[in-house]
Short mmCIF file of C-alpha atoms in Angstrom, two decimals:
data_model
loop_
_atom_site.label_atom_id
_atom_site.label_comp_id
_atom_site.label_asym_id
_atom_site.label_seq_id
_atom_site.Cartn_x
_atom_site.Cartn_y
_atom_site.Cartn_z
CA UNK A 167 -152.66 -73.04 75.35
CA UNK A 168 -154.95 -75.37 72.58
CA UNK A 169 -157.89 -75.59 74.00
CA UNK A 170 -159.45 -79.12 74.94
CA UNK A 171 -161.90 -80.71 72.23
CA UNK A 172 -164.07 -83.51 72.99
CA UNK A 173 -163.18 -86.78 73.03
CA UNK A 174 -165.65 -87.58 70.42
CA UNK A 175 -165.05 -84.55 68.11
CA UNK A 176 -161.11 -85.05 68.20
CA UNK A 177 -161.92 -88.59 66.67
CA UNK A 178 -164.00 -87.45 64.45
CA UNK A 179 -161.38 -84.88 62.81
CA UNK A 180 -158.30 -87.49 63.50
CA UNK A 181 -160.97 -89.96 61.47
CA UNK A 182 -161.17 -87.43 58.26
CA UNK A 183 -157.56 -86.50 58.47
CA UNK A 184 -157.35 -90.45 57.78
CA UNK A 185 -159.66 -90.25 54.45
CA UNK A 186 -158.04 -87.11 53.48
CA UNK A 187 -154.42 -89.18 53.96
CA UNK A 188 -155.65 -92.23 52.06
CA UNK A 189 -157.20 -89.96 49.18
CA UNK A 190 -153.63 -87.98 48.56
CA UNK A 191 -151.95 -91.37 48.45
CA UNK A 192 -154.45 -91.73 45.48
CA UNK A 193 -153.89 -88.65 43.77
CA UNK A 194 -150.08 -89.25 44.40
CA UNK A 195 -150.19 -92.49 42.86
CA UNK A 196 -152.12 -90.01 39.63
CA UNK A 197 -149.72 -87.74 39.75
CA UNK A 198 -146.52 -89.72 39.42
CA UNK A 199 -148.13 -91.37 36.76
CA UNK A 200 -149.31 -88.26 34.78
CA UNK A 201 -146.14 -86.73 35.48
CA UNK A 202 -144.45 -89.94 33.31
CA UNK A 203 -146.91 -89.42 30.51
CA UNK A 204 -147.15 -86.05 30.17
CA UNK A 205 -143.03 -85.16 31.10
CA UNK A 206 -141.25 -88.47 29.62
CA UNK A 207 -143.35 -90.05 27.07
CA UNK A 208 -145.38 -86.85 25.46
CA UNK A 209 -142.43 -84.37 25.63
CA UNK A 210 -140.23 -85.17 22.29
CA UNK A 211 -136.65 -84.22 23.92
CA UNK A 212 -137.48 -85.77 26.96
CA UNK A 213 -138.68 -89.39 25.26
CA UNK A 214 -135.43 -88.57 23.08
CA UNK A 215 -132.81 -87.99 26.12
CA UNK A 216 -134.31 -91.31 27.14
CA UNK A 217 -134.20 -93.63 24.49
CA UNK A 218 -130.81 -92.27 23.30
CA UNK A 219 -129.00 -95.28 25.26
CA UNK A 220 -130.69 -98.02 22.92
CA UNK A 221 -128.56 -96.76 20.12
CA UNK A 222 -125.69 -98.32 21.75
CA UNK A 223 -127.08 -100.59 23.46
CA UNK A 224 -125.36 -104.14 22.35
CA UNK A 225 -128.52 -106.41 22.85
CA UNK A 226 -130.75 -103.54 20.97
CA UNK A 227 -127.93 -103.20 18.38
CA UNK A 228 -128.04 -106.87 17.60
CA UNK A 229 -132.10 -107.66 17.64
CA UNK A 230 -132.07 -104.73 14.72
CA UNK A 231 -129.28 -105.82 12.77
CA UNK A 232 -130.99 -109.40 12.58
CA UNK A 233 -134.09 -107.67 11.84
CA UNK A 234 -132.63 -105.50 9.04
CA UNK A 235 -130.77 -108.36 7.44
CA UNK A 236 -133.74 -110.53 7.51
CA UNK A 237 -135.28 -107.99 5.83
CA UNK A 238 -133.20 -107.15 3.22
CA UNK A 239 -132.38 -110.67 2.38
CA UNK A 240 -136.41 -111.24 2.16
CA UNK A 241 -136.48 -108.80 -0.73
CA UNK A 242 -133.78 -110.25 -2.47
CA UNK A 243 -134.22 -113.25 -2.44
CA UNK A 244 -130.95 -114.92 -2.80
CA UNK A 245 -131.71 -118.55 -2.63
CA UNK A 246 -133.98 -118.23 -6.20
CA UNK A 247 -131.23 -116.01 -7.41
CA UNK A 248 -128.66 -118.27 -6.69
CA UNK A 249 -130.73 -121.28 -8.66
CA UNK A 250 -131.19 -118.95 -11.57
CA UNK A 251 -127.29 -118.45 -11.55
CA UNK A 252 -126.65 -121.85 -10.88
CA UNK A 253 -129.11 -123.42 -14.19
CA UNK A 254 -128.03 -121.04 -16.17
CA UNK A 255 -124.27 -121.53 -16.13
CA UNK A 256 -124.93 -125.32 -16.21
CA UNK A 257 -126.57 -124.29 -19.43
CA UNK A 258 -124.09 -122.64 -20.33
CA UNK A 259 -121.69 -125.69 -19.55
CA UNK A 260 -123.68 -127.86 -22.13
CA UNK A 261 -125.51 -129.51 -18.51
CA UNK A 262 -124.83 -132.80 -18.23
CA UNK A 263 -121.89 -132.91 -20.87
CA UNK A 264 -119.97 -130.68 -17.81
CA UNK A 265 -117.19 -132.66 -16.09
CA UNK A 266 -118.09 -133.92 -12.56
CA UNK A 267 -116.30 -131.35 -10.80
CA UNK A 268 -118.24 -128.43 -12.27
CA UNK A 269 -121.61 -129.96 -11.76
CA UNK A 270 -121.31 -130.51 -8.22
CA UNK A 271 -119.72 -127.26 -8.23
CA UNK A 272 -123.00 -125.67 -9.78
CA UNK A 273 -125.14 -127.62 -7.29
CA UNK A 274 -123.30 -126.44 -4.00
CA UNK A 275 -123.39 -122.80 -6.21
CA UNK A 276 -126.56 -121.77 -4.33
CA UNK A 277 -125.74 -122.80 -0.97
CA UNK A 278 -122.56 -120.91 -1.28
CA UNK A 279 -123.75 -118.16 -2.38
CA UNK A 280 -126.61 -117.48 -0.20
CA UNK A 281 -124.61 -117.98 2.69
CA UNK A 282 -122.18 -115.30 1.39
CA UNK A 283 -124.63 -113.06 0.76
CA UNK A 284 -126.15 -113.11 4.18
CA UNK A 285 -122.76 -112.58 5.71
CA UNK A 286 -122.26 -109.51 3.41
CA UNK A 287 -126.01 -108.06 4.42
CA UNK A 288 -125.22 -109.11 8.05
CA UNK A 289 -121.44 -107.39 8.13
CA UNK A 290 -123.17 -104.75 6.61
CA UNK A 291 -125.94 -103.63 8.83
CA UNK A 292 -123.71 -104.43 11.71
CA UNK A 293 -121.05 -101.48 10.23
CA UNK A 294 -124.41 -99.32 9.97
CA UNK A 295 -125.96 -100.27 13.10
CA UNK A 296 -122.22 -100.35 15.29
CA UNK A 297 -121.43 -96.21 13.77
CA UNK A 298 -122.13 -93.31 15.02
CA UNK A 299 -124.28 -92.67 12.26
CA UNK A 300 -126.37 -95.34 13.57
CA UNK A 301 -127.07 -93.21 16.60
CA UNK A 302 -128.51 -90.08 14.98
CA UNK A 303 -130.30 -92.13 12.51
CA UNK A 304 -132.16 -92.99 16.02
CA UNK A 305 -132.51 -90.13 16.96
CA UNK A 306 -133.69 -88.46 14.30
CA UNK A 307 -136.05 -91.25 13.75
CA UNK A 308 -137.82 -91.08 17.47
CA UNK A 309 -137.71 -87.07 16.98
CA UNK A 310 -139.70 -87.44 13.74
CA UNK A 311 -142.36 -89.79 15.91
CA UNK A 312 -142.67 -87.56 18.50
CA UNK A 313 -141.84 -90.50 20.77
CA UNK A 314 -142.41 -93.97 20.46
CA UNK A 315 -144.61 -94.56 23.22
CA UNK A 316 -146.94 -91.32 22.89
CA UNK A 317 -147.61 -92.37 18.84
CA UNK A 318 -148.43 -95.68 20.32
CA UNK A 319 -150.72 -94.75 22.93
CA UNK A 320 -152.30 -92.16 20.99
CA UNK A 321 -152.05 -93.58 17.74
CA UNK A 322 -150.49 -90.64 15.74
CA UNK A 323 -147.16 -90.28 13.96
CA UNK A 324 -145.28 -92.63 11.43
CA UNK A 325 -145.59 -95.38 14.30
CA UNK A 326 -147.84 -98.38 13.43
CA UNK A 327 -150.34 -100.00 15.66
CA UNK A 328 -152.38 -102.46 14.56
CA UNK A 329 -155.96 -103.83 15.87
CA UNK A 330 -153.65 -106.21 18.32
CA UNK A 331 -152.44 -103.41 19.84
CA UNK A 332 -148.76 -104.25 18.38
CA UNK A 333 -146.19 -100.78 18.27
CA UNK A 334 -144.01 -101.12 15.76
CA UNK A 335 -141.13 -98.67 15.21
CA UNK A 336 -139.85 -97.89 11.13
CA UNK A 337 -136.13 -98.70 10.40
CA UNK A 338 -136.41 -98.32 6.88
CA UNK A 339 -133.60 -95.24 6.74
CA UNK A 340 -131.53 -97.79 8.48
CA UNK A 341 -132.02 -100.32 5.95
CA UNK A 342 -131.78 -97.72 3.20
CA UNK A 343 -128.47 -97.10 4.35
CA UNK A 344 -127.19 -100.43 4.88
CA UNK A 345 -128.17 -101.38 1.17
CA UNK A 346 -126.20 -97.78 0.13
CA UNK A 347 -123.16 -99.36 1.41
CA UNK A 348 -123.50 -102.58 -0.20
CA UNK A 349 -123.57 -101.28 -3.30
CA UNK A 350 -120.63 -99.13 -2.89
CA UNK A 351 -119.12 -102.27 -2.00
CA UNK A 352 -120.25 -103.63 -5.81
CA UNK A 353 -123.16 -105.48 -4.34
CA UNK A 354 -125.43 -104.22 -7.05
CA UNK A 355 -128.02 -106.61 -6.98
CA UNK A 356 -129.74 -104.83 -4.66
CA UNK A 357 -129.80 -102.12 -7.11
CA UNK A 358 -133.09 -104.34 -8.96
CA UNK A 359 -135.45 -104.69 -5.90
CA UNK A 360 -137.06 -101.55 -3.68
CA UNK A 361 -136.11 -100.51 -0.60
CA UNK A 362 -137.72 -102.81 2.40
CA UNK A 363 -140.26 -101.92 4.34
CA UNK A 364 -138.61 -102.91 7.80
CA UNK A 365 -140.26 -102.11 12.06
CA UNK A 366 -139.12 -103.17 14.85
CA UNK A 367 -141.54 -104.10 17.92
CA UNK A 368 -141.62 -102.34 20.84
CA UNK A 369 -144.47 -103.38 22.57
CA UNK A 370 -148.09 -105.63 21.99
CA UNK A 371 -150.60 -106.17 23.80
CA UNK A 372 -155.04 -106.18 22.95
CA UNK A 373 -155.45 -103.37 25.39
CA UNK A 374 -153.28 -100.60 23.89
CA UNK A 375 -156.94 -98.96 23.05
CA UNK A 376 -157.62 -99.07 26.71
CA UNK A 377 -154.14 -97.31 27.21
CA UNK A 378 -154.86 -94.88 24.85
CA UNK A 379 -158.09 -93.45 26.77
CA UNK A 380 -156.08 -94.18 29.95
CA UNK A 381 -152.92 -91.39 28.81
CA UNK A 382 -155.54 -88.86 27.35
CA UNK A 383 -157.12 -88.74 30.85
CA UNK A 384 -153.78 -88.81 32.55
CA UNK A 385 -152.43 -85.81 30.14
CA UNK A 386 -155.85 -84.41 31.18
CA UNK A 387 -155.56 -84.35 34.87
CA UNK A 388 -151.67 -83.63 34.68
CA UNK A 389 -152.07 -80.12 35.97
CA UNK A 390 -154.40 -80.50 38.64
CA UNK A 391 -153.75 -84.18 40.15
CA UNK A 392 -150.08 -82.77 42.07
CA UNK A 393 -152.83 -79.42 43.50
CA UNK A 394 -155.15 -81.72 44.41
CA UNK A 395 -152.78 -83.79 46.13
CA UNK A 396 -151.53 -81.19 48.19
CA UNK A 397 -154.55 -79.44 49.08
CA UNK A 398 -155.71 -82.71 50.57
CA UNK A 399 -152.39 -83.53 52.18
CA UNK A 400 -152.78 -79.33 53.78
CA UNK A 401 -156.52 -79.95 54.66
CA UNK A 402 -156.06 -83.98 56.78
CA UNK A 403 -152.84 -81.79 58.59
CA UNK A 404 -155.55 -78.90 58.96
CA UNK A 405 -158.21 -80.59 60.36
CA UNK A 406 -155.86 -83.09 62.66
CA UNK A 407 -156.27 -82.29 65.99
CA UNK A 408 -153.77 -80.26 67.32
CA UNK A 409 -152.37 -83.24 69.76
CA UNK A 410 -152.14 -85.34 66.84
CA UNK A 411 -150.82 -83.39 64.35
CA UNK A 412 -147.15 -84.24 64.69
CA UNK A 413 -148.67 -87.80 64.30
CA UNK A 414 -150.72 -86.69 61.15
CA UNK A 415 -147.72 -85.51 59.20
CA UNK A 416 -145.51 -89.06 59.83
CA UNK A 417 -148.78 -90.37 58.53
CA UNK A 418 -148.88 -88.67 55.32
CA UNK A 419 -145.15 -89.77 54.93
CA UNK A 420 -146.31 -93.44 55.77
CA UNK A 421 -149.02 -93.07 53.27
CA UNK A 422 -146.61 -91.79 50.47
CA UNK A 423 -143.70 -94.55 51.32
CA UNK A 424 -146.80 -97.15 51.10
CA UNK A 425 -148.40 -95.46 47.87
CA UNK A 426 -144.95 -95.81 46.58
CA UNK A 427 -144.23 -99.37 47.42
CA UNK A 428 -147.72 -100.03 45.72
CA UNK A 429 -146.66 -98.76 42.32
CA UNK A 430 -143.27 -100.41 42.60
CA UNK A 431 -144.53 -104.08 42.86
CA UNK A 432 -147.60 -102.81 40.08
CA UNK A 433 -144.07 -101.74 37.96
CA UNK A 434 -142.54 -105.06 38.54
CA UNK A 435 -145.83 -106.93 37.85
CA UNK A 436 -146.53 -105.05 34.81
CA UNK A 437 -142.72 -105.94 33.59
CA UNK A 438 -143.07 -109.97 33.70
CA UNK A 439 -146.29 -109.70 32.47
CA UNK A 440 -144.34 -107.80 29.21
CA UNK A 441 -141.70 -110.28 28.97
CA UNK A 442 -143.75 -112.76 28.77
CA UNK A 443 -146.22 -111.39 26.46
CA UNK A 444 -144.49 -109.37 24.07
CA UNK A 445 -143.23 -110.88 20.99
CA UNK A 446 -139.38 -110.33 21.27
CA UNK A 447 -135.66 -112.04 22.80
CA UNK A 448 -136.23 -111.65 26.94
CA UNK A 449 -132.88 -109.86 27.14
CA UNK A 450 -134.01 -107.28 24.34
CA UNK A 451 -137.48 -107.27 26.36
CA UNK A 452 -135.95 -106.51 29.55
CA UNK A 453 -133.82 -103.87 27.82
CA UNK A 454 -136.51 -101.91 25.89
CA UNK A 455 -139.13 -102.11 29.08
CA UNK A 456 -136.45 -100.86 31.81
CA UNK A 457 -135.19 -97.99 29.82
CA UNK A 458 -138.53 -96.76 29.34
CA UNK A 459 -139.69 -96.95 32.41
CA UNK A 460 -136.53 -95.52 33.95
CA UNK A 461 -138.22 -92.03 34.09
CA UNK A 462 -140.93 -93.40 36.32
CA UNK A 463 -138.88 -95.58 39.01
CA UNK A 464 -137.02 -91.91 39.37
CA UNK A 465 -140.22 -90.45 39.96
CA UNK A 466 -141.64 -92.89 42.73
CA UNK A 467 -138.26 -93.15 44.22
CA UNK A 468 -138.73 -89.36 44.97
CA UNK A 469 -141.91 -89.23 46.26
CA UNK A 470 -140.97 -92.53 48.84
CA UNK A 471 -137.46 -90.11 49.92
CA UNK A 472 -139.95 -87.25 50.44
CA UNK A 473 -142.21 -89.46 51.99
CA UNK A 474 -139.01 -90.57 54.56
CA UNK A 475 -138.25 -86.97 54.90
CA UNK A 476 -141.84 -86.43 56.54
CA UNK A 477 -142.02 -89.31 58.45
CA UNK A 478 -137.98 -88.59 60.01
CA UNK A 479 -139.19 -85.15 60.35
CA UNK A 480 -142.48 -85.35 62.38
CA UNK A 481 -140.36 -87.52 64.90
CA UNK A 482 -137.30 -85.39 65.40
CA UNK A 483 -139.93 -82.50 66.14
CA UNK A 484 -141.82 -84.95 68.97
CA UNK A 485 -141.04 -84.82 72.18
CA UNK A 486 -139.16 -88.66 72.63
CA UNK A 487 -135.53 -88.31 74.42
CA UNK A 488 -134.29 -89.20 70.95
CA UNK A 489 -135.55 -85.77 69.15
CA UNK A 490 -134.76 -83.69 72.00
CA UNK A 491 -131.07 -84.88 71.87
CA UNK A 492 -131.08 -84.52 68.16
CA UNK A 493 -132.64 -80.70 68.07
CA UNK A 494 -129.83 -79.93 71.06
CA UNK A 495 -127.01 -81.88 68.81
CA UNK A 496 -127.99 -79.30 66.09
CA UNK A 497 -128.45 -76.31 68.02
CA UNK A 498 -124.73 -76.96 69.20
CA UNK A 499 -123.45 -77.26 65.68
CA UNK A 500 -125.43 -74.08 64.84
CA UNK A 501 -123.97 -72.37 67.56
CA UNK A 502 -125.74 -72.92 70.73
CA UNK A 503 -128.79 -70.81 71.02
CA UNK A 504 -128.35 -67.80 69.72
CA UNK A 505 -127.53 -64.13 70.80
CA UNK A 506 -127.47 -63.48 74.85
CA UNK A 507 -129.62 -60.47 74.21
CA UNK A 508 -132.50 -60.97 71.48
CA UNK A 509 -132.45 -58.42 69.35
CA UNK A 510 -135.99 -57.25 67.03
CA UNK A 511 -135.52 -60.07 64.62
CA UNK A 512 -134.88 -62.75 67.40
CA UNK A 513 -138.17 -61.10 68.88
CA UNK A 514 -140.00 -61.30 65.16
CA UNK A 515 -138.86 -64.91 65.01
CA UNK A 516 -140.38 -66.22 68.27
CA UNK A 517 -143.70 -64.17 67.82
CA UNK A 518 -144.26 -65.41 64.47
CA UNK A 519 -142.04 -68.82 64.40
CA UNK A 520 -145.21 -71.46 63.77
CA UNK A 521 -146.20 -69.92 60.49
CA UNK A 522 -142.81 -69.13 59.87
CA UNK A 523 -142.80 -73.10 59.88
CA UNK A 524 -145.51 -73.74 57.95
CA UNK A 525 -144.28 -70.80 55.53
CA UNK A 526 -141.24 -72.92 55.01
CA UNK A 527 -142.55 -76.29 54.31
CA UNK A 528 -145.51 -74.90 51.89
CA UNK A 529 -142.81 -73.44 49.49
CA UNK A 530 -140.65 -76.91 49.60
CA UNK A 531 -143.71 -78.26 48.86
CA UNK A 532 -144.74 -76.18 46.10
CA UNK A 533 -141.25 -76.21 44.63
CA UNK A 534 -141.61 -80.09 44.25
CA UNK A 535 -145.45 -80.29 42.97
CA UNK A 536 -144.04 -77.25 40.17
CA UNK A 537 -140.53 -79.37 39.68
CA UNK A 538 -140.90 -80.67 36.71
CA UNK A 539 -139.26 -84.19 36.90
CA UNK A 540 -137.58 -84.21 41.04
CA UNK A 541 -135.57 -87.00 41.42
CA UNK A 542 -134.38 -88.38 45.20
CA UNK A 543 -131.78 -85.98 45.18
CA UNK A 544 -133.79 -83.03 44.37
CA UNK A 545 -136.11 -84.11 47.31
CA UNK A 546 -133.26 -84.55 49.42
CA UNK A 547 -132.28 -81.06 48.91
CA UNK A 548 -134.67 -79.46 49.42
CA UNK A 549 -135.82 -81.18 51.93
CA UNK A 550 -132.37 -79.97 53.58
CA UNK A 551 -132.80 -76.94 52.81
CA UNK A 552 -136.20 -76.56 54.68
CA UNK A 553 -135.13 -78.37 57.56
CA UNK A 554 -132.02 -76.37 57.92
CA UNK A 555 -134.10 -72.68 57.47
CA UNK A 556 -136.22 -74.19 59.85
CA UNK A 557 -133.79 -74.83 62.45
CA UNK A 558 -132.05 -71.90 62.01
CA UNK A 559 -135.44 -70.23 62.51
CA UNK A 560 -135.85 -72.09 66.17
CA UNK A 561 -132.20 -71.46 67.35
CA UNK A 562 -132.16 -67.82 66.05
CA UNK A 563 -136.12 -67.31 67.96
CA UNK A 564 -135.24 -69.13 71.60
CA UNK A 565 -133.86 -66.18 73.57
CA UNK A 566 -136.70 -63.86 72.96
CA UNK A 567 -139.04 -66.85 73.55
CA UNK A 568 -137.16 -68.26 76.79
CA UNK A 569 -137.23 -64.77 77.96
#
């Protein structure tokens, strides 16, 4: 029998359990955050696995094969090389001697020209940047930079980022190829000018110094934010009073559903304030920002399903009508309540069956804070899996208790 506490004291304790709940919503909201940084955009195959998509991605595709053409047409050129043609076949024509018909034919010469030669770049790069080629040239590209968003918040690797905090990733391999294949195609002029220097912008904004200190600290505290967070989650269910316990662990599923919530509408906040600030098309905006933050929305959906899983929990284990006609539903399907005669384990299970419990739920929980990236369905299974050794635990531990 728990022995009474003072009305004062158990407020007290129920009053720090609340602190300790509101600090591991704060940690949680650390930890899903470090987790990003440190498992998504610092890890190289990770950041690869995720950006992969882009390759073939038809808005992406199209913002870098307008990109590359511009580029490559820049160095040529081919307006001033298409005057230079022009004056000197008039020259050659004896100028104004030429019939009519050939000197308006040398005039429109540029125009034409030019606008041949962009569809030629453009058909081009679009062959280079539509192939399969295309997507290992990415690839290799975001291998060789680590990841995008780690050279840009850290500042290292062939990534540039300038003093406005603009992240700009290379494509000159892409353009190197696309001017190899004009050539073989006999476009030689690009034969007489150098290979492009060509980027493509991922992301600007003033503060990416601020960011910077922000993912060091993050990468930091990666290892010891998800402890923390469940040390404080074990201590507020700890020092709960034992009346309110029950109540104390829906709590700390509240406070993770809420946490949760919280960095969803910061996520969504944080993504019109990027399409409106960063210098590229909305759809290729939208695009590069929800593919990168894919990763994360995982990670906050599986904390708010284990955060369900708690609450859901804590009330089928109260003592409502509701619970008590769920645990009997399950007992049923289990196979009513065990053996007629308990036996030495049935005996083991009711003597020991509370930290049996709390056995059960510390190693779900540990299996999530060491799982590297759990998404919903990982919580949901294990969450299952727990409930249903749990169960099996009560059913299996009634006779020898009843008796």
């Amino acid at each position: 029998m728990v022995a009474q506490q003072p009305p004062r004291a158990s407020r007290v304790r129920f009053a720090v359990t609340i602190l300790l709940l509101t600090l591991t919503g704060v940690l949680v909201l650390g930890t899903v955050g470090a987790r990003y940084v440190r498992s998504e955009l610092l890890d190289t195959e990770r950041y690869v696995e995720t950006v992969a998509p882009l390759a073939t991605d038809p808005t992406i595709q199209d913002a870098i094969t307008d990109r590359v053409t511009e580029a490559i047409l820049a160095q040529l050129d081919v307006e001033a090389l298409a005057t230079d043609l022009a004056d000197t076949l008039a020259d050659d024509r004896t100028g104004d001697d030429a019939p009519p018909r050939v000197r308006a034919a040398l005039r429109s010469l540029p125009a034409l020209l030019t606008a041949q030669t962009e569809n030629l770049v453009r058909e081009a790069t679009e062959s280079v940047v539509r192939s399969e080629q295309f997507a290992r040239l990415w690839t290799t590209a975001n291998r060789a930079a680590h990841t995008t968003v780690a050279g840009a918040l850290t500042g290292s690797g062939p990534l540039e980022v300038d003093a406005e905090g603009t992240v700009r990733v290379p494509l000159d391999q892409v353009a190197a190829e696309v001017r190899t294949r004009l050539h073989d195609r006999g476009f030689t002029v690009v034969d007489e000018s150098p290979t492009p220097r060509v980027d493509f912008v991922v992301f600007e904004d003033p503060r990416t110094a601020q960011a910077q200190r922000l993912t060091r600290l993050l990468d930091r505290a990666g290892e010891l934010l998800p402890l923390a967070a469940l040390l404080t989650a074990i201590a507020a269910i700890a020092i709960a009073p034992a009346t309110r316990r029950r109540q104390s662990i829906a709590l700390l599923g509240a406070v993770l559903i809420g946490a949760m919530t919280a960095l969803a509408l910061a996520l969504a906040f944080g993504r019109q304030r990027y399409l409106h600030e960063v210098p590229l098309e909305p759809a290729v905006a939208r695009v590069l920002f929800d593919t990168l933050t894919d990763p994360l929305r995982v990670g906050l959906r599986a904390v708010a399903v284990l955060g369900v899983v708690l609450t859901v929990g804590a009330v089928l284990a109260g003592p409502s009508r509701f619970a008590e006609a769920v645990r009997s539903g399950a007992e049923t399907a289990l196979g009513g309540r065990g053996p007629d005669a308990p036996g030495p384990v049935s005996r083991f299970l009711a003597r020991n069956m509370g930290p049996l419990r709390w056995c059960v739920v510390s190693i779900a929980a540990l299996a999530l804070v060491f799982w590297t990236s759990p998404t919903p369905a990982v919580v949901a299974a294990v969450a299952a899996v727990a409930g249903v050794v749990i169960l099996g635990i009560s059913v299996l531990g009634r006779p020898a208790r009843d008796g």
